[in-house]
Amino acid sequence: MILLFAALSVSAPARSAPPAAVLTASDGWAGMLFGGDIAGSGDIVVIGAASPDAAAYVFRRPVGGWSGSLVEVAKLVPSDPIASQYLGHSVAIDGDTIVVSAAGPTFGPTARPGAAYVYVRPAGGWAGTLTETAKLVASDGS
């Protein structure tokens, strides 16, 4: 069983035990809201960082298991970055598909219309910086 703590650690069920692993973003900065949402499936954990100009980060369980300090294997970014888009507000994973929300900036008559970005695992696996396979938006801009 894998438990994710608020400090973005992966550990055994005993809450008083030190974390088995600490997950960090390679390009992290103070205030990036890393860990605003976390999802996992199998050996993959996705962590959102919902601050302006942020991303979602993919971690794969190493062969030896969750231990030590780990950095992401892939960074998920939008192909159409917009300042203050808050990508990573919510994350979800099911098999080879990851969906990452972007709360959206305030512009025009509609405030924060937002979108959902869909990422499908490439043939070579989750690695490097990846852009979405599809972008989902509301037809009425709400």
PDB file of C-alpha atoms in Angstrom:
ATOM      1  CA  MET A   1       0.000   0.000   0.000  1.00  0.00           C
ATOM      2  CA  ILE A   2       1.289   3.476  -0.891  1.00  0.00           C
ATOM      3  CA  LEU A   3       0.280   6.556   1.061  1.00  0.00           C
ATOM      4  CA  LEU A   4       0.998  10.091  -0.105  1.00  0.00           C
ATOM      5  CA  PHE A   5       1.544  12.588   2.685  1.00  0.00           C
ATOM      6  CA  ALA A   6       0.952  16.327   2.426  1.00  0.00           C
ATOM      7  CA  ALA A   7       4.722  16.792   2.316  1.00  0.00           C
ATOM      8  CA  LEU A   8       4.644  14.846  -0.957  1.00  0.00           C
ATOM      9  CA  SER A   9       6.298  11.800   0.471  1.00  0.00           C
ATOM     10  CA  VAL A  10       5.535   8.185  -0.175  1.00  0.00           C
ATOM     11  CA  SER A  11       5.668   5.993   2.898  1.00  0.00           C
ATOM     12  CA  ALA A  12       4.438   2.909   4.696  1.00  0.00           C
ATOM     13  CA  PRO A  13       1.098   3.058   6.558  1.00  0.00           C
ATOM     14  CA  ALA A  14       2.611   4.177   9.905  1.00  0.00           C
ATOM     15  CA  ARG A  15       2.120   7.957   9.896  1.00  0.00           C
ATOM     16  CA  SER A  16       4.850   8.496  12.494  1.00  0.00           C
ATOM     17  CA  ALA A  17       7.499   6.800  10.337  1.00  0.00           C
ATOM     18  CA  PRO A  18       9.746   9.002   8.215  1.00  0.00           C
ATOM     19  CA  PRO A  19       8.799   9.107   4.525  1.00  0.00           C
ATOM     20  CA  ALA A  20      10.252   6.419   2.316  1.00  0.00           C
ATOM     21  CA  ALA A  21      10.537   8.870  -0.576  1.00  0.00           C
ATOM     22  CA  VAL A  22      10.345  12.602  -1.158  1.00  0.00           C
ATOM     23  CA  LEU A  23       9.072  13.698  -4.570  1.00  0.00           C
ATOM     24  CA  THR A  24      10.220  17.060  -5.902  1.00  0.00           C
ATOM     25  CA  ALA A  25       9.934  19.016  -9.151  1.00  0.00           C
ATOM     26  CA  SER A  26      13.231  19.593 -10.945  1.00  0.00           C
ATOM     27  CA  ASP A  27      12.272  23.212 -11.635  1.00  0.00           C
ATOM     28  CA  GLY A  28      10.419  23.901  -8.379  1.00  0.00           C
ATOM     29  CA  TRP A  29      10.238  27.341  -6.819  1.00  0.00           C
ATOM     30  CA  ALA A  30       8.791  28.759  -3.628  1.00  0.00           C
ATOM     31  CA  GLY A  31       5.053  29.275  -3.983  1.00  0.00           C
ATOM     32  CA  MET A  32       4.523  26.987  -6.986  1.00  0.00           C
ATOM     33  CA  LEU A  33       1.783  25.076  -5.099  1.00  0.00           C
ATOM     34  CA  PHE A  34       3.407  21.717  -5.870  1.00  0.00           C
ATOM     35  CA  GLY A  35       1.080  19.011  -4.595  1.00  0.00           C
ATOM     36  CA  GLY A  36      -2.168  20.940  -4.961  1.00  0.00           C
ATOM     37  CA  ASP A  37      -3.597  17.684  -6.296  1.00  0.00           C
ATOM     38  CA  ILE A  38      -2.129  14.180  -6.504  1.00  0.00           C
ATOM     39  CA  ALA A  39      -3.293  11.068  -8.364  1.00  0.00           C
ATOM     40  CA  GLY A  40      -1.817   7.627  -8.803  1.00  0.00           C
ATOM     41  CA  SER A  41      -2.297   4.486 -10.843  1.00  0.00           C
ATOM     42  CA  GLY A  42      -0.053   1.432 -10.717  1.00  0.00           C
ATOM     43  CA  ASP A  43       3.566   2.608 -10.603  1.00  0.00           C
ATOM     44  CA  ILE A  44       2.767   6.186 -11.696  1.00  0.00           C
ATOM     45  CA  VAL A  45       2.057   9.230  -9.521  1.00  0.00           C
ATOM     46  CA  VAL A  46       0.998  12.583 -11.016  1.00  0.00           C
ATOM     47  CA  ILE A  47       1.394  15.777  -8.994  1.00  0.00           C
ATOM     48  CA  GLY A  48      -0.132  19.107  -9.969  1.00  0.00           C
ATOM     49  CA  ALA A  49       1.481  22.475  -9.327  1.00  0.00           C
ATOM     50  CA  ALA A  50      -1.365  24.930  -9.781  1.00  0.00           C
ATOM     51  CA  SER A  51       0.430  28.249  -9.596  1.00  0.00           C
ATOM     52  CA  PRO A  52       0.692  30.629 -12.563  1.00  0.00           C
ATOM     53  CA  ASP A  53       2.753  29.165 -15.410  1.00  0.00           C
ATOM     54  CA  ALA A  54       3.002  25.782 -13.665  1.00  0.00           C
ATOM     55  CA  ALA A  55       2.703  22.189 -14.851  1.00  0.00           C
ATOM     56  CA  ALA A  56       1.972  18.664 -13.727  1.00  0.00           C
ATOM     57  CA  TYR A  57       4.752  16.232 -12.911  1.00  0.00           C
ATOM     58  CA  VAL A  58       4.870  12.470 -13.507  1.00  0.00           C
ATOM     59  CA  PHE A  59       6.814  10.163 -11.191  1.00  0.00           C
ATOM     60  CA  ARG A  60       7.424   6.472 -11.819  1.00  0.00           C
ATOM     61  CA  ARG A  61       8.186   4.061  -8.993  1.00  0.00           C
ATOM     62  CA  PRO A  62      11.829   3.004  -9.338  1.00  0.00           C
ATOM     63  CA  VAL A  63      12.734  -0.699  -9.603  1.00  0.00           C
ATOM     64  CA  GLY A  64      13.879  -0.654  -5.962  1.00  0.00           C
ATOM     65  CA  GLY A  65      10.613   0.958  -4.815  1.00  0.00           C
ATOM     66  CA  TRP A  66       9.728   4.380  -3.469  1.00  0.00           C
ATOM     67  CA  SER A  67      12.797   5.546  -1.557  1.00  0.00           C
ATOM     68  CA  GLY A  68      15.097   8.533  -1.278  1.00  0.00           C
ATOM     69  CA  SER A  69      14.688  11.813  -3.129  1.00  0.00           C
ATOM     70  CA  LEU A  70      13.007  11.408  -6.500  1.00  0.00           C
ATOM     71  CA  VAL A  71      12.598  13.872  -9.361  1.00  0.00           C
ATOM     72  CA  GLU A  72       9.918  13.614 -12.037  1.00  0.00           C
ATOM     73  CA  VAL A  73      10.361  11.460 -15.139  1.00  0.00           C
ATOM     74  CA  ALA A  74       8.078  13.724 -17.188  1.00  0.00           C
ATOM     75  CA  LYS A  75       6.729  17.256 -17.031  1.00  0.00           C
ATOM     76  CA  LEU A  76       3.303  17.903 -18.568  1.00  0.00           C
ATOM     77  CA  VAL A  77       2.818  21.366 -20.069  1.00  0.00           C
ATOM     78  CA  PRO A  78       0.180  22.923 -22.346  1.00  0.00           C
ATOM     79  CA  SER A  79       0.960  23.586 -26.006  1.00  0.00           C
ATOM     80  CA  ASP A  80      -0.775  26.964 -25.620  1.00  0.00           C
ATOM     81  CA  PRO A  81       0.615  28.395 -22.355  1.00  0.00           C
ATOM     82  CA  ILE A  82      -1.200  31.458 -21.038  1.00  0.00           C
ATOM     83  CA  ALA A  83       0.009  33.519 -18.102  1.00  0.00           C
ATOM     84  CA  SER A  84      -1.853  32.614 -14.912  1.00  0.00           C
ATOM     85  CA  GLN A  85      -3.524  29.562 -16.430  1.00  0.00           C
ATOM     86  CA  TYR A  86      -3.026  27.466 -13.270  1.00  0.00           C
ATOM     87  CA  LEU A  87      -2.383  24.168 -15.029  1.00  0.00           C
ATOM     88  CA  GLY A  88      -2.342  21.355 -12.474  1.00  0.00           C
ATOM     89  CA  HIS A  89      -5.263  22.589 -10.387  1.00  0.00           C
ATOM     90  CA  SER A  90      -6.596  19.014 -10.550  1.00  0.00           C
ATOM     91  CA  VAL A  91      -5.005  15.848 -11.899  1.00  0.00           C
ATOM     92  CA  ALA A  92      -6.347  12.377 -12.675  1.00  0.00           C
ATOM     93  CA  ILE A  93      -4.848   9.226 -14.143  1.00  0.00           C
ATOM     94  CA  ASP A  94      -6.391   6.075 -15.561  1.00  0.00           C
ATOM     95  CA  GLY A  95      -4.037   3.589 -17.159  1.00  0.00           C
ATOM     96  CA  ASP A  96      -2.058   5.401 -19.862  1.00  0.00           C
ATOM     97  CA  THR A  97      -4.140   8.594 -19.780  1.00  0.00           C
ATOM     98  CA  ILE A  98      -3.609  11.635 -17.571  1.00  0.00           C
ATOM     99  CA  VAL A  99      -6.019  14.587 -17.420  1.00  0.00           C
ATOM    100  CA  VAL A 100      -4.812  17.896 -15.982  1.00  0.00           C
ATOM    101  CA  SER A 101      -7.081  20.872 -15.376  1.00  0.00           C
ATOM    102  CA  ALA A 102      -6.209  24.500 -15.911  1.00  0.00           C
ATOM    103  CA  ALA A 103      -8.439  26.819 -13.891  1.00  0.00           C
ATOM    104  CA  GLY A 104      -7.799  29.497 -16.504  1.00  0.00           C
ATOM    105  CA  PRO A 105      -6.942  33.175 -16.544  1.00  0.00           C
ATOM    106  CA  THR A 106      -9.434  36.005 -16.310  1.00  0.00           C
ATOM    107  CA  PHE A 107     -10.019  37.601 -19.703  1.00  0.00           C
ATOM    108  CA  GLY A 108     -12.880  38.853 -21.871  1.00  0.00           C
ATOM    109  CA  PRO A 109     -16.493  38.571 -20.700  1.00  0.00           C
ATOM    110  CA  THR A 110     -15.902  35.145 -19.144  1.00  0.00           C
ATOM    111  CA  ALA A 111     -13.784  34.918 -16.020  1.00  0.00           C
ATOM    112  CA  ARG A 112     -11.599  31.822 -15.643  1.00  0.00           C
ATOM    113  CA  PRO A 113     -13.121  29.649 -18.385  1.00  0.00           C
ATOM    114  CA  GLY A 114     -10.520  26.923 -17.835  1.00  0.00           C
ATOM    115  CA  ALA A 115      -9.791  23.742 -19.751  1.00  0.00           C
ATOM    116  CA  ALA A 116      -8.780  20.132 -19.275  1.00  0.00           C
ATOM    117  CA  TYR A 117      -5.640  18.841 -20.979  1.00  0.00           C
ATOM    118  CA  VAL A 118      -5.433  15.148 -21.888  1.00  0.00           C
ATOM    119  CA  TYR A 119      -2.048  13.436 -22.079  1.00  0.00           C
ATOM    120  CA  VAL A 120      -1.686   9.903 -23.442  1.00  0.00           C
ATOM    121  CA  ARG A 121       1.487   7.975 -22.614  1.00  0.00           C
ATOM    122  CA  PRO A 122       3.780   8.043 -25.647  1.00  0.00           C
ATOM    123  CA  ALA A 123       5.187   4.797 -27.088  1.00  0.00           C
ATOM    124  CA  GLY A 124       8.507   5.529 -25.360  1.00  0.00           C
ATOM    125  CA  GLY A 125       6.790   6.043 -21.991  1.00  0.00           C
ATOM    126  CA  TRP A 126       6.442   9.059 -19.732  1.00  0.00           C
ATOM    127  CA  ALA A 127       9.681  10.992 -20.258  1.00  0.00           C
ATOM    128  CA  GLY A 128      10.850  14.560 -20.811  1.00  0.00           C
ATOM    129  CA  THR A 129       8.565  17.523 -21.377  1.00  0.00           C
ATOM    130  CA  LEU A 130       5.270  16.562 -23.007  1.00  0.00           C
ATOM    131  CA  THR A 131       2.358  18.545 -24.438  1.00  0.00           C
ATOM    132  CA  GLU A 132      -1.244  17.399 -24.498  1.00  0.00           C
ATOM    133  CA  THR A 133      -2.886  14.979 -26.916  1.00  0.00           C
ATOM    134  CA  ALA A 134      -6.206  16.847 -26.642  1.00  0.00           C
ATOM    135  CA  LYS A 135      -7.617  19.958 -24.965  1.00  0.00           C
ATOM    136  CA  LEU A 136     -11.172  19.948 -23.620  1.00  0.00           C
ATOM    137  CA  VAL A 137     -13.085  23.223 -23.245  1.00  0.00           C
ATOM    138  CA  ALA A 138     -16.724  24.126 -22.646  1.00  0.00           C
ATOM    139  CA  SER A 139     -18.527  25.013 -25.878  1.00  0.00           C
ATOM    140  CA  ASP A 140     -20.160  28.031 -24.222  1.00  0.00           C
ATOM    141  CA  GLY A 141     -16.930  29.349 -22.680  1.00  0.00           C
ATOM    142  CA  SER A 142     -18.239  28.942 -19.135  1.00  0.00           C
TER     143      SER A 142
END
